[in-house]
Coordinates of C-alpha atoms in Angstrom, one line a residue:
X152 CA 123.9 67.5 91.7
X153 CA 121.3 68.0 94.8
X154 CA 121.6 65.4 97.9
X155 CA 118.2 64.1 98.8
X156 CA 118.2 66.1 101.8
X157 CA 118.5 69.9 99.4
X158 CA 115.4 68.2 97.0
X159 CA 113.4 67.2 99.9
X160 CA 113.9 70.8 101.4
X161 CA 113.2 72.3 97.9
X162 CA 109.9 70.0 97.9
X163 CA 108.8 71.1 101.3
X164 CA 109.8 75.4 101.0
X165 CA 107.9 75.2 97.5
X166 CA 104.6 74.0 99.0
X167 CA 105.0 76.2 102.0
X168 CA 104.8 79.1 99.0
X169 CA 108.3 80.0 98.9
X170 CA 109.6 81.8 96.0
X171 CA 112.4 80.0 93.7
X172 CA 114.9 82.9 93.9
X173 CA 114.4 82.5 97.8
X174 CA 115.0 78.7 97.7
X175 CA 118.3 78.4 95.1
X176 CA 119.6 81.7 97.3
X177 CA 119.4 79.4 100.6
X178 CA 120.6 76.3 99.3
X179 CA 123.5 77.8 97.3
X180 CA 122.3 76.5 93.6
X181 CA 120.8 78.1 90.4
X182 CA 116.7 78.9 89.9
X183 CA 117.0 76.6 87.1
X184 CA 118.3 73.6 89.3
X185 CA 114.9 74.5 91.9
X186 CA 112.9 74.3 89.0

């Protein structure tokens, strides 16, 4: 399960462009989970 604070960061690094391999890499989770 993701705190607010790791969806809020996922929110924010996806509309800065940032790939979803890049994201679930940084905050330790799987690319399904950033979908």
């Amino acid at each position: 399960m993701l705190s607010r604070e790791d969806f809020y960061m996922i929110k924010q690094m996806r509309q800065q462009g940032a790939y979803i391999v890049d994201i679930a890499t940084q905050i330790g989770c799987s690319e399904r989970t950033v979908r």
